[in-house]
Coordinates of C-alpha atoms in Angstrom, one line a residue:
M1301 CA 75.1 118.5 142.3
N1302 CA 76.1 115.1 143.9
S1303 CA 79.3 115.7 145.8
Y1304 CA 80.9 112.8 143.8
F1305 CA 80.4 114.5 140.5
K1306 CA 81.0 118.0 141.9
K1307 CA 84.5 117.1 143.0
L1308 CA 85.3 115.4 139.7
S1309 CA 84.0 118.4 137.8
E1310 CA 86.2 120.8 139.9
L1311 CA 89.3 118.6 139.4
L1312 CA 88.6 118.5 135.6
K1313 CA 88.4 122.3 135.6
T1314 CA 91.8 122.5 137.3
E1315 CA 93.3 120.0 134.8
R1316 CA 91.8 121.9 131.8
E1317 CA 93.3 125.2 133.0
E1318 CA 96.8 123.6 133.5
D1319 CA 96.6 121.8 130.1
K1320 CA 95.6 125.1 128.4
Q1321 CA 98.4 127.0 130.0
S1322 CA 100.9 124.3 129.0
Y1323 CA 99.6 124.5 125.4
L1324 CA 99.9 128.3 125.4
R1325 CA 103.5 128.1 126.7
L1326 CA 104.4 125.7 123.9
T1327 CA 102.7 127.8 121.2
E1328 CA 102.3 131.5 122.0
M1329 CA 105.9 132.5 121.6
S1330 CA 107.1 129.7 119.4
S1331 CA 107.9 129.7 115.7
V1332 CA 106.2 127.4 113.3
S1333 CA 109.4 125.2 113.1
E1334 CA 109.3 124.9 117.0
R1335 CA 105.7 124.0 116.9
R1336 CA 106.4 121.4 114.2
A1337 CA 109.3 120.0 116.3
N1338 CA 106.8 119.7 119.3
G1339 CA 104.4 117.7 117.1
L1340 CA 101.8 120.5 117.1
A1341 CA 102.0 121.6 113.4
W1342 CA 102.5 120.4 109.9
Y1343 CA 104.4 122.8 107.8
P1344 CA 104.8 123.2 104.9
I1345 CA 101.7 121.4 103.4
A1346 CA 100.1 121.1 100.0
I1347 CA 96.4 121.0 99.3
R1348 CA 95.5 117.8 97.4
G1349 CA 91.8 118.4 97.0
N1350 CA 88.6 119.8 98.5
E1351 CA 84.9 119.0 98.5
M1352 CA 81.7 120.4 100.1
T1353 CA 80.6 118.5 103.1
R1354 CA 77.8 118.5 105.8
G1355 CA 76.6 121.9 107.0
D1356 CA 77.9 123.6 103.9
Y1357 CA 81.5 123.3 105.2
V1358 CA 84.4 122.5 102.9
S1359 CA 86.6 119.5 103.6
V1360 CA 90.2 120.0 102.5
E1361 CA 92.7 117.1 101.9
I1362 CA 96.3 118.1 102.7
E1363 CA 99.7 116.4 102.7
R1364 CA 102.8 117.4 104.6
T1365 CA 105.6 117.6 102.1
T1366 CA 108.7 117.8 104.3
H1367 CA 109.8 116.6 107.8
L1368 CA 107.9 113.4 107.3
D1369 CA 109.7 111.5 110.1
V1370 CA 108.8 114.1 112.8
P1371 CA 106.3 112.6 115.3
H1372 CA 103.1 114.6 115.6
Q1373 CA 99.9 114.8 117.7
L1374 CA 97.4 115.6 114.9
R1375 CA 94.6 113.1 115.2
F1376 CA 91.0 112.5 114.1
G1377 CA 88.5 114.7 115.9
M1378 CA 91.0 117.3 117.1
P1379 CA 90.6 121.1 116.4
A1380 CA 93.1 122.6 114.0
V1381 CA 93.7 125.7 112.0
L1382 CA 94.8 126.1 108.3
F1383 CA 97.1 129.1 108.0
S1384 CA 99.3 130.9 105.5
N1385 CA 102.8 132.2 106.4
H1386 CA 101.9 135.3 104.3
D1387 CA 100.0 136.7 107.3
P1388 CA 99.4 133.9 109.8
K1389 CA 97.5 136.1 112.3
K1390 CA 94.9 137.1 109.7
D1391 CA 95.1 134.4 107.0
R1392 CA 93.7 131.5 109.1
V1393 CA 90.6 129.4 109.3
E1394 CA 89.7 126.9 112.0
G1395 CA 88.3 123.4 111.6
I1396 CA 88.2 119.8 112.8
I1397 CA 90.5 117.0 111.6
S1398 CA 88.1 114.5 110.0
H1399 CA 90.7 112.0 108.9
Q1400 CA 94.4 111.4 109.4
S1401 CA 96.5 108.7 107.9
G1402 CA 100.2 108.6 107.2
N1403 CA 101.3 112.1 105.9
R1404 CA 97.8 113.0 104.7
L1405 CA 94.8 114.4 106.6
K1406 CA 91.4 116.0 105.9
I1407 CA 90.3 119.0 107.8
T1408 CA 86.7 120.2 107.7
L1409 CA 87.0 124.0 107.8
R1410 CA 84.4 126.3 109.3
A1411 CA 83.9 127.9 105.9
D1412 CA 81.9 127.1 102.9
E1413 CA 84.9 127.5 100.5
L1414 CA 88.6 127.6 100.5
P1415 CA 89.8 131.2 101.3
E1416 CA 91.5 133.3 98.6
W1417 CA 94.7 133.4 100.6
S1418 CA 95.1 129.6 100.4
R1419 CA 96.7 130.3 96.9
D1420 CA 99.3 132.6 98.4
G1421 CA 102.5 131.8 100.4
K1422 CA 103.3 128.6 102.2
L1423 CA 100.5 126.8 104.1
G1424 CA 100.5 124.9 107.3
V1425 CA 98.2 123.3 109.9
D1426 CA 98.4 124.1 113.6
L1427 CA 96.8 122.0 116.3
L1428 CA 94.5 124.0 118.5
F1429 CA 93.8 123.5 122.2
D1430 CA 91.3 120.7 122.5
D1431 CA 88.4 122.4 124.3
N1432 CA 85.9 120.0 122.7
S1433 CA 87.2 117.0 124.7
Y1434 CA 86.9 118.9 128.0
D1435 CA 83.4 120.1 127.1
E1436 CA 82.4 116.5 126.3
M1437 CA 83.7 115.3 129.7
Q1438 CA 82.1 118.1 131.7
N1439 CA 78.8 117.5 129.9
A1440 CA 79.0 113.8 130.7
L1441 CA 79.6 114.5 134.4
K1442 CA 76.6 116.8 134.4
A1443 CA 74.4 114.2 132.7
A1444 CA 75.6 111.4 135.0
D1445 CA 74.8 113.6 138.0
A1446 CA 71.3 114.3 136.7
M1447 CA 70.8 110.6 135.9
A1448 CA 71.8 109.6 139.5
E1449 CA 68.7 111.4 140.7
D1450 CA 66.4 109.0 138.7
E1451 CA 65.8 105.8 140.6
K1452 CA 65.5 103.6 137.5
E1453 CA 67.7 105.4 135.0
G1454 CA 70.4 106.1 137.6
H1455 CA 70.9 102.5 138.9
L1456 CA 74.1 101.9 137.0
V1457 CA 75.5 105.3 138.0
K1458 CA 74.8 104.5 141.7
V1459 CA 76.6 101.2 141.4
L1460 CA 79.7 102.8 139.9
I1461 CA 80.0 105.5 142.5
G1462 CA 79.5 103.0 145.3
E1463 CA 76.0 103.9 146.4
K1464 CA 74.6 100.5 145.4
A1465 CA 76.0 97.0 145.1
P1466 CA 76.3 95.2 141.7
T1467 CA 74.1 92.2 141.1
F1468 CA 74.7 88.9 139.2
H1469 CA 72.6 86.2 137.5
P1470 CA 72.8 83.4 140.0
S1471 CA 72.0 80.5 137.7
L1472 CA 74.4 81.2 134.8
I1473 CA 76.3 78.0 133.8
R1474 CA 80.1 78.5 133.9
V1475 CA 81.7 79.2 130.5
E1476 CA 84.1 76.5 129.3
N1477 CA 85.7 78.0 126.1
P1478 CA 88.5 75.7 124.9
K1479 CA 90.4 78.7 123.6
L1480 CA 90.7 80.1 127.1
N1481 CA 92.4 79.0 130.4
A1482 CA 90.4 78.6 133.6
F1483 CA 90.9 82.2 134.8
Q1484 CA 90.0 83.6 131.4
N1485 CA 86.8 81.5 131.4
E1486 CA 86.0 82.7 134.9
A1487 CA 86.3 86.3 133.6
V1488 CA 84.0 85.6 130.7
T1489 CA 81.4 84.0 133.1
K1490 CA 81.6 87.1 135.3
I1491 CA 81.0 89.3 132.3
L1492 CA 78.0 87.3 131.2
S1493 CA 76.5 87.1 134.7
G1494 CA 77.0 90.7 135.7
N1495 CA 73.9 92.9 135.5
E1496 CA 75.7 96.2 135.9
L1497 CA 79.5 95.6 136.2
A1498 CA 82.3 93.2 135.7
I1499 CA 86.0 93.9 135.9
V1500 CA 88.8 92.0 134.2
H1501 CA 92.1 92.6 135.9
G1502 CA 94.8 91.7 133.4
P1503 CA 98.4 91.8 134.5
P1504 CA 101.1 91.8 131.8
G1505 CA 101.0 88.9 129.3
T1506 CA 97.8 87.3 130.8
G1507 CA 95.7 87.5 127.6
K1508 CA 93.3 90.3 128.5
T1509 CA 92.6 91.1 124.8
T1510 CA 91.9 87.4 124.0
T1511 CA 89.5 87.2 127.0
L1512 CA 87.6 90.4 126.0
V1513 CA 87.2 89.3 122.4
Q1514 CA 85.7 85.9 123.4
A1515 CA 83.5 87.6 126.0
I1516 CA 82.1 90.1 123.5
K1517 CA 81.5 87.2 121.0
E1518 CA 79.6 85.3 123.8
L1519 CA 77.5 88.4 124.7
I1520 CA 76.5 88.9 121.1
E1521 CA 75.7 85.3 120.4
R1522 CA 73.5 85.1 123.6
D1523 CA 71.7 88.5 123.5
H1524 CA 72.1 89.7 119.9
K1525 CA 72.6 93.2 121.3
K1526 CA 74.9 96.0 120.2
I1527 CA 78.2 96.6 122.1
L1528 CA 80.4 99.6 122.3
V1529 CA 84.1 98.9 122.8
V1530 CA 86.3 101.8 123.8
A1531 CA 89.8 102.6 125.1
P1532 CA 91.8 105.8 125.8
S1533 CA 94.3 105.0 123.0
N1534 CA 93.9 104.5 119.3
T1535 CA 96.3 101.6 119.4
A1536 CA 94.2 99.6 121.8
V1537 CA 91.0 100.4 119.8
D1538 CA 92.8 99.2 116.6
L1539 CA 93.9 95.9 118.2
L1540 CA 90.4 95.1 119.5
S1541 CA 88.7 96.1 116.2
E1542 CA 91.0 93.8 114.3
K1543 CA 90.6 90.8 116.6
L1544 CA 86.8 91.2 116.8
S1545 CA 86.6 91.3 113.0
E1546 CA 88.8 88.2 112.8
E1547 CA 86.2 86.4 114.9
G1548 CA 83.6 87.2 112.2
L1549 CA 81.8 90.0 114.0
N1550 CA 80.5 93.0 112.1
V1551 CA 82.7 95.8 113.6
I1552 CA 82.5 99.5 112.8
R1553 CA 85.6 101.6 113.8
V1554 CA 84.6 105.2 114.4
G1555 CA 87.5 107.5 113.7
N1556 CA 90.4 106.4 111.7
P1557 CA 93.1 103.8 112.7
I1558 CA 96.7 104.7 113.6
R1559 CA 97.9 101.4 112.1
V1560 CA 97.2 101.9 108.4
S1561 CA 96.3 98.4 107.3
E1562 CA 93.8 97.4 104.6
R1563 CA 91.9 95.3 107.1
L1564 CA 91.5 98.1 109.6
M1565 CA 90.6 100.7 107.0
S1566 CA 87.8 98.4 105.7
L1567 CA 86.2 98.5 109.2
T1568 CA 85.9 102.2 109.4
L1569 CA 82.5 104.0 109.1
D1570 CA 83.9 106.0 106.1
S1571 CA 84.9 102.8 104.3
K1572 CA 81.5 101.1 104.9
M1573 CA 79.7 104.2 103.8
T1574 CA 81.7 104.4 100.6
S1575 CA 80.5 100.9 99.5
H1576 CA 76.9 101.7 100.4
A1577 CA 74.5 102.0 97.4
G1578 CA 73.2 105.3 98.6
M1579 CA 76.6 107.0 98.2
K1580 CA 76.3 107.0 94.4
E1581 CA 73.6 109.6 94.6
V1582 CA 75.7 111.6 97.2
K1583 CA 78.6 111.7 94.8
T1584 CA 76.4 113.0 91.9
L1585 CA 74.7 115.6 94.1
K1586 CA 78.1 116.8 95.5
K1587 CA 79.4 117.2 92.0
Q1588 CA 76.3 119.3 91.0
A1589 CA 76.6 121.5 94.1
S1590 CA 80.3 122.1 93.3
E1591 CA 79.4 123.1 89.7
Y1592 CA 76.8 125.6 91.0
K1593 CA 79.5 127.1 93.3
N1594 CA 82.0 127.3 90.5
L1595 CA 79.5 129.1 88.3
A1596 CA 78.8 131.5 91.1
H1597 CA 82.5 132.2 91.5
K1598 CA 82.8 133.2 87.8
Y1599 CA 81.0 136.5 88.6
K1600 CA 83.6 139.2 89.3
R1601 CA 83.2 141.7 92.2
Q1602 CA 82.1 144.5 89.8
F1603 CA 78.6 143.5 88.8
G1604 CA 75.0 144.8 88.8
K1605 CA 71.8 143.7 90.5
S1606 CA 70.9 140.9 88.0
E1607 CA 74.4 139.3 88.3
R1608 CA 74.2 139.6 92.1
D1609 CA 70.8 137.9 92.0
Q1610 CA 72.1 135.2 89.7
R1611 CA 75.1 134.6 91.9
K1612 CA 72.9 134.3 95.0
A1613 CA 70.6 131.9 93.2
L1614 CA 73.5 129.7 92.3
F1615 CA 74.8 129.7 95.9
D1616 CA 71.3 129.0 97.2
E1617 CA 70.9 126.0 94.9
A1618 CA 74.3 124.6 96.0
H1619 CA 73.2 124.9 99.6
R1620 CA 69.9 123.3 98.9
I1621 CA 71.6 120.3 97.3
M1622 CA 74.0 120.0 100.2
K1623 CA 71.0 119.8 102.6
D1624 CA 69.8 116.8 100.5
V1625 CA 73.4 115.3 100.7
G1626 CA 73.3 115.6 104.5
K1627 CA 69.9 113.8 104.7
I1628 CA 71.1 110.9 102.4
E1629 CA 74.4 110.6 104.3
Q1630 CA 72.6 110.4 107.6
Y1631 CA 70.3 107.7 106.2
V1632 CA 73.5 105.8 105.0
I1633 CA 75.2 106.2 108.4
D1634 CA 72.0 105.0 110.2
D1635 CA 71.7 102.0 107.9
V1636 CA 75.4 101.0 108.3
L1637 CA 75.3 101.3 112.1
E1638 CA 72.0 99.4 112.3
K1639 CA 73.8 96.3 110.9
A1640 CA 76.8 96.7 113.2
Q1641 CA 77.3 94.3 116.1
V1642 CA 80.2 96.1 117.7
V1643 CA 81.1 99.8 117.5
T1644 CA 84.7 100.7 118.4
A1645 CA 86.1 104.1 119.2
T1646 CA 88.3 106.1 121.6
L1647 CA 86.5 107.4 124.7
V1648 CA 85.8 110.8 123.3
G1649 CA 85.4 109.5 119.8
A1650 CA 82.4 107.5 121.0
N1651 CA 80.6 110.9 121.0
H1652 CA 81.3 111.7 117.3
Y1653 CA 78.3 113.2 115.6
T1654 CA 77.7 110.0 113.6
V1655 CA 77.2 107.8 116.7
R1656 CA 76.5 110.4 119.4
N1657 CA 72.9 109.3 120.0
L1658 CA 73.4 105.5 119.8
K1659 CA 72.6 103.4 122.9
Y1660 CA 74.2 100.1 123.7
D1661 CA 73.5 97.1 125.9
T1662 CA 77.1 96.9 127.1
V1663 CA 80.1 99.2 127.0
V1664 CA 83.5 97.6 127.3
I1665 CA 86.3 100.0 128.5
D1666 CA 89.7 98.5 127.8
E1667 CA 92.9 100.0 129.2
A1668 CA 90.7 101.4 132.0
G1669 CA 93.8 101.8 134.2
Q1670 CA 94.9 104.5 131.8
A1671 CA 91.5 106.2 131.3
L1672 CA 90.7 109.5 132.9
E1673 CA 87.4 108.9 134.8
P1674 CA 85.4 111.9 133.3
A1675 CA 86.2 110.5 129.8
C1676 CA 84.7 107.1 130.9
W1677 CA 81.4 108.7 131.8
I1678 CA 80.9 109.8 128.1
T1679 CA 80.5 106.2 127.2
I1680 CA 78.9 104.8 130.4
L1681 CA 75.8 107.0 129.9
K1682 CA 75.2 105.1 126.6
A1683 CA 75.0 101.7 128.2
E1684 CA 73.0 99.5 130.7
K1685 CA 76.1 97.5 131.7
V1686 CA 79.9 98.3 132.0
I1687 CA 82.9 96.0 131.6
L1688 CA 86.2 97.5 132.9
A1689 CA 89.4 95.8 131.7
G1690 CA 92.9 96.8 132.5
D1691 CA 95.6 96.8 135.2
H1692 CA 95.7 99.6 137.7
F1693 CA 99.3 98.6 138.6
Q1694 CA 100.6 99.7 135.2
L1695 CA 100.7 103.2 133.6
A1696 CA 98.2 105.7 135.1
P1697 CA 96.5 108.4 133.0
T1698 CA 98.6 111.3 131.9
I1699 CA 97.6 114.3 134.0
K1700 CA 99.2 117.8 133.5
S1701 CA 98.1 119.4 136.8
S1702 CA 99.9 118.0 139.8
E1703 CA 97.2 119.6 142.0
A1704 CA 94.4 117.8 140.2
A1705 CA 96.4 114.5 140.3
R1706 CA 97.1 114.9 144.0
N1707 CA 93.4 115.6 144.8
G1708 CA 92.1 112.5 143.1
L1709 CA 92.0 112.9 139.3
S1710 CA 94.8 110.4 138.9
K1711 CA 92.6 107.7 140.6
T1712 CA 90.8 105.9 137.8
L1713 CA 87.3 104.5 137.8
L1714 CA 88.9 101.0 137.5
E1715 CA 90.8 101.5 140.8
K1716 CA 87.7 102.8 142.6
C1717 CA 85.5 100.0 141.4
V1718 CA 88.1 97.3 142.3
E1719 CA 88.1 98.7 145.9
L1720 CA 84.3 99.2 146.1
H1721 CA 83.2 96.0 144.4
P1722 CA 85.8 93.2 144.7
E1723 CA 83.0 90.7 143.9
S1724 CA 83.0 92.0 140.4
V1725 CA 86.7 91.4 139.8
V1726 CA 88.4 88.5 138.1
L1727 CA 92.3 88.4 138.1
L1728 CA 93.8 86.7 135.1
E1729 CA 96.5 84.7 136.9
E1730 CA 98.3 82.8 134.1
Q1731 CA 100.8 84.7 131.9
Y1732 CA 102.2 83.7 128.5
R1733 CA 105.0 86.2 128.1
M1734 CA 107.8 86.0 130.7
N1735 CA 110.2 83.5 132.1
E1736 CA 109.1 82.9 135.7
A1737 CA 112.2 84.6 137.1
I1738 CA 111.3 87.8 135.2
M1739 CA 107.7 87.6 136.3
G1740 CA 108.3 86.7 139.9
F1741 CA 109.2 90.2 141.3
S1742 CA 106.2 91.8 139.7
S1743 CA 103.9 89.1 141.0
Q1744 CA 105.3 89.5 144.5
E1745 CA 105.0 93.3 144.6
F1746 CA 101.7 93.9 142.8
Y1747 CA 99.7 90.7 142.4
Q1748 CA 100.0 88.9 145.9
N1749 CA 102.2 86.3 144.3
K1750 CA 99.3 84.9 142.3
L1751 CA 100.8 85.1 138.8
K1752 CA 101.9 81.8 137.3
A1753 CA 104.0 81.4 134.2
H1754 CA 102.5 79.1 131.6
A1755 CA 104.6 76.0 131.0
S1756 CA 105.5 77.2 127.4
V1757 CA 107.3 80.3 128.8
A1758 CA 108.2 79.5 132.4
N1759 CA 111.8 78.3 131.8
R1760 CA 112.4 79.9 128.3
T1761 CA 115.8 81.5 127.9
L1762 CA 117.9 83.0 125.0
F1763 CA 120.1 79.9 125.0
P1764 CA 120.5 77.0 127.5
T1765 CA 123.2 78.5 129.7
D1766 CA 121.8 82.0 129.8
Q1767 CA 120.4 83.7 132.9
P1768 CA 116.9 85.3 132.5
L1769 CA 117.4 88.0 135.1
T1770 CA 120.3 90.2 136.0
F1771 CA 120.7 93.3 138.2
I1772 CA 124.0 95.0 137.6
D1773 CA 124.9 97.3 140.5
T1774 CA 127.0 100.4 139.5
A1775 CA 127.4 101.7 143.1
G1776 CA 130.9 102.9 143.7
C1777 CA 131.8 103.0 140.0
G1778 CA 131.6 106.8 139.7
F1779 CA 128.8 106.6 137.1
D1780 CA 127.3 109.9 138.4
E1781 CA 124.2 111.3 136.8
K1782 CA 124.1 114.7 135.1
I1783 CA 121.1 117.0 135.1
E1784 CA 120.2 118.4 131.6
G1785 CA 117.3 120.9 131.9
T1786 CA 114.5 119.0 133.7
S1787 CA 115.8 115.5 132.7
S1788 CA 118.6 113.3 134.1
T1789 CA 121.3 111.6 132.1
N1790 CA 124.1 109.1 132.9
P1791 CA 126.5 108.8 129.9
D1792 CA 128.8 106.4 131.8
E1793 CA 125.9 104.0 132.6
A1794 CA 124.8 104.2 128.9
A1795 CA 128.3 103.3 127.7
F1796 CA 128.5 100.4 130.2
L1797 CA 125.1 99.2 129.0
F1798 CA 126.3 99.0 125.4
K1799 CA 129.5 97.2 126.4
H1800 CA 127.4 94.6 128.2
L1801 CA 125.0 94.3 125.3
S1802 CA 127.8 93.9 122.8
Q1803 CA 129.1 91.0 125.0
L1804 CA 125.7 89.4 125.0
V1805 CA 125.5 89.7 121.2
T1806 CA 128.9 87.9 121.0
S1807 CA 127.5 85.1 123.1
L1808 CA 124.3 85.0 121.0
I1809 CA 126.3 84.7 117.8
E1810 CA 128.1 81.7 119.2
A1811 CA 124.8 80.1 120.6
I1812 CA 122.4 80.9 117.7
P1813 CA 122.7 79.2 114.3
N1814 CA 123.6 81.7 111.5
P1815 CA 122.3 84.9 113.2
R1816 CA 123.6 87.1 110.4
T1817 CA 122.3 85.1 107.4
N1818 CA 119.1 84.2 109.2
P1819 CA 118.1 87.3 111.2
N1820 CA 114.8 85.6 112.3
N1821 CA 116.9 83.6 114.7
F1822 CA 118.2 86.8 116.4
P1823 CA 116.2 88.0 119.4
T1824 CA 114.4 91.4 119.6
I1825 CA 115.9 93.8 122.1
A1826 CA 114.5 96.9 123.9
I1827 CA 116.7 99.4 125.7
I1828 CA 114.5 101.6 127.9
S1829 CA 114.9 104.4 130.5
P1830 CA 112.4 106.6 132.3
Y1831 CA 114.4 109.7 131.2
K1832 CA 114.0 111.3 127.7
Q1833 CA 117.5 112.8 127.7
Q1834 CA 119.0 109.4 128.6
I1835 CA 117.1 108.0 125.7
S1836 CA 118.9 110.5 123.4
I1837 CA 122.3 109.5 124.7
L1838 CA 121.4 105.8 124.4
K1839 CA 120.3 106.4 120.7
D1840 CA 123.5 108.2 120.0
Q1841 CA 125.7 105.5 121.5
L1842 CA 123.8 102.8 119.7
S1843 CA 124.4 104.5 116.3
N1844 CA 128.2 104.5 117.2
S1845 CA 128.4 100.9 118.3
S1846 CA 130.1 99.0 115.5
A1847 CA 129.4 95.6 117.1
L1848 CA 125.6 96.2 117.0
Q1849 CA 125.3 97.7 113.5
P1850 CA 124.3 94.4 111.8
F1851 CA 121.4 94.0 114.2
L1852 CA 120.0 97.5 114.4
D1853 CA 116.6 96.5 113.0
K1854 CA 116.2 94.2 116.0
I1855 CA 117.0 96.9 118.6
S1856 CA 114.5 99.6 119.8
V1857 CA 115.5 102.4 122.2
N1858 CA 112.7 104.4 123.8
T1859 CA 111.0 105.6 127.0
I1860 CA 109.1 103.1 129.2
D1861 CA 105.7 104.7 128.3
S1862 CA 106.2 103.9 124.6
F1863 CA 106.5 100.2 125.4
Q1864 CA 103.3 99.8 127.3
G1865 CA 101.5 96.8 125.8
Q1866 CA 104.6 95.7 123.9
E1867 CA 107.1 92.9 124.5
R1868 CA 110.7 92.0 123.4
D1869 CA 112.9 88.9 123.9
V1870 CA 115.5 91.0 125.8
V1871 CA 115.0 94.2 127.8
Y1872 CA 117.7 96.4 129.2
I1873 CA 116.6 99.1 131.7
S1874 CA 119.0 102.1 132.3
M1875 CA 117.9 103.4 135.7
T1876 CA 120.0 106.5 135.2
R1877 CA 119.8 108.1 138.7
S1878 CA 123.0 108.0 140.7
N1879 CA 123.7 110.7 143.3
A1880 CA 125.0 111.2 146.8
E1881 CA 121.7 112.6 148.0
G1882 CA 119.7 109.4 147.1
E1883 CA 117.3 111.4 145.0
I1884 CA 115.3 109.1 142.6
G1885 CA 112.8 111.5 141.2
F1886 CA 110.0 109.8 139.2
L1887 CA 111.7 106.4 139.6
S1888 CA 109.4 106.4 142.6
D1889 CA 106.5 105.8 140.2
I1890 CA 106.6 102.1 140.7
R1891 CA 103.7 101.5 138.4
R1892 CA 105.8 102.8 135.5
M1893 CA 108.6 100.5 136.7
N1894 CA 106.2 97.5 136.7
V1895 CA 105.6 98.2 133.0
A1896 CA 109.4 98.4 132.3
M1897 CA 110.2 95.1 134.2
T1898 CA 107.4 93.1 132.5
R1899 CA 108.2 93.7 128.8
A1900 CA 111.0 91.0 128.6
K1901 CA 110.2 87.5 127.5
K1902 CA 113.5 85.7 127.9
K1903 CA 116.0 88.1 129.5
L1904 CA 115.8 91.3 131.7
V1905 CA 118.9 93.3 132.6
V1906 CA 118.5 96.2 135.0
I1907 CA 121.5 98.5 135.4
G1908 CA 121.5 101.0 138.3
D1909 CA 123.1 102.3 141.5
S1910 CA 121.9 100.3 144.5
A1911 CA 123.0 103.1 146.9
T1912 CA 120.6 105.6 145.2
L1913 CA 117.8 103.1 144.4
S1914 CA 117.7 101.7 147.9
Q1915 CA 116.1 104.9 149.1
L1916 CA 112.8 103.3 148.1
K1917 CA 111.7 99.9 149.6
F1918 CA 110.5 98.7 146.2
Y1919 CA 114.1 98.7 144.8
T1920 CA 115.5 97.3 148.0
D1921 CA 113.0 94.4 147.6
F1922 CA 114.1 94.0 143.9
I1923 CA 117.8 93.8 144.8
T1924 CA 117.0 91.2 147.5
Y1925 CA 114.9 89.3 144.9
A1926 CA 117.8 89.3 142.5
E1927 CA 120.3 88.2 145.1
N1928 CA 118.0 85.3 146.1
L1929 CA 118.0 84.1 142.5
N1930 CA 121.8 84.6 142.2
A1931 CA 121.1 87.3 139.7
Y1932 CA 122.9 90.2 141.4
Q1933 CA 126.2 91.3 139.9
S1934 CA 128.4 94.3 140.6
A1935 CA 129.6 96.4 137.6
W1936 CA 133.1 95.9 139.0
E1937 CA 132.9 92.2 137.8
F1938 CA 132.9 93.6 134.3
A1939 CA 136.0 95.7 134.6
D1940 CA 137.4 94.2 131.5
I1941 CA 134.5 95.2 129.2

């Protein structure tokens, strides 16, 4: 095995083992209510319907009936088990989630009928460890390794692992799309001219999605080829699916969207199949098969040879009909996909049985800075050319094993290709989100001072006399952190933050016309922290802040990770750490901090202890940056609030 893929494969094995152990720790000794709280179970549930499906399996539609607001991790394509609380060790049957939307999901069980026990006791669904995704990734690495041995077939693989240089059409005329700025047009030109690889490096607010959509449209108009668009997150896949469809392209979304909108639902393969003429026959045949099964079930257990033969004949007929159903469904799937210009899916979802064997001219991997490299290979093997888009200075992939991360699994294909093939990279340099004072530090630290703020946002503030950036130093105020479990909290810093925010809201009420009667005039506000326990404290304090109650629908409180890709008018960051030892924990993850500091459009307020933060040069530089803009204040200056 090529040493490149051998190393990746070993790292993935380490990650799989750690992920599995982590899953077992969460589930083995936990009650169903604990699993539900951890987002790994729905309980109790009600069965809303079932039907026969491909391979003589039964598809069951279920609905969770309580705890509807508890976040969960049950998603399309994941393995799960239906169980009864009557005897959960024995009364259980495994399957795959084939659809999930709101509080309903469908699970295709590895059984040809609903078990008898499903009528007894309370039912639930547990998420199982996702071996399938790891199998898909390992198989992709093996296939990529084998392909690299073939001179012709392995050309793209060799470019991506650095054994060959990418090539470009020399004579391509530069694209001048009036919807795009100069850097975005340069990126589209690079995408069109690249024979194997092009990279769109999109810092926050630079219009990466807009650029990709226009590039995909150009590729299709010029070559009339099929394109696969993937991303590690469903949210990114949904956004691109919607934008591409708005441009008039025939898009098929494999899997089901997280955002339940009519427009997105109409793009799914399921939806397009439903409206296909061939599905009328499928419906009729499924009904017939179901009737044969129901007749077979009418025979009781005490019966003679003729009844047994009759029962078998009925089951055989039901199975024969379902084979015909499978053939017709496959014809419908093939017909629908044949007409598609763009197929969109998550990285692993691109290997769903409905599209597993499809080949594409180009694969576009969005959010490539968050994509685990082995997952990228699942899709790369289906294409002749790869477009990587993302920002390797924002959030990295989530990796459970610190050993695997340390040994290289945390380094994405995007990072590697940026280093190996700088000639393939276009940096989008103009951003449309932030006031230039908010943007400036990120540009200095991560993007060689190349970012420019578009004129429409460069000097935008909440109101004429407001300052877009403030660092409030709590050093010497006695706002000491507390350790709760594995997380840090700082209740005093949280209380100070809300006093400051209440003061800002008072200024806004004076500066903005009718904020209470016209809430659209009131800015959106995010309060973020790297620490989950600090988030709990911030949420509690927000609910008890009388001054902020009228504006609660405008204020979001959450971790940094949950705001990736989002923006707000105002962002407060509670840095939380404050200790005599100068320990900053994972505040040292400056990529995460880059995300935090670039969510704000008009005002960014960072609250933290300079004595603790200054242990890292990144924060010393930030404090200096704030001082140079006259944006540094000590919390002592707010002694009256």
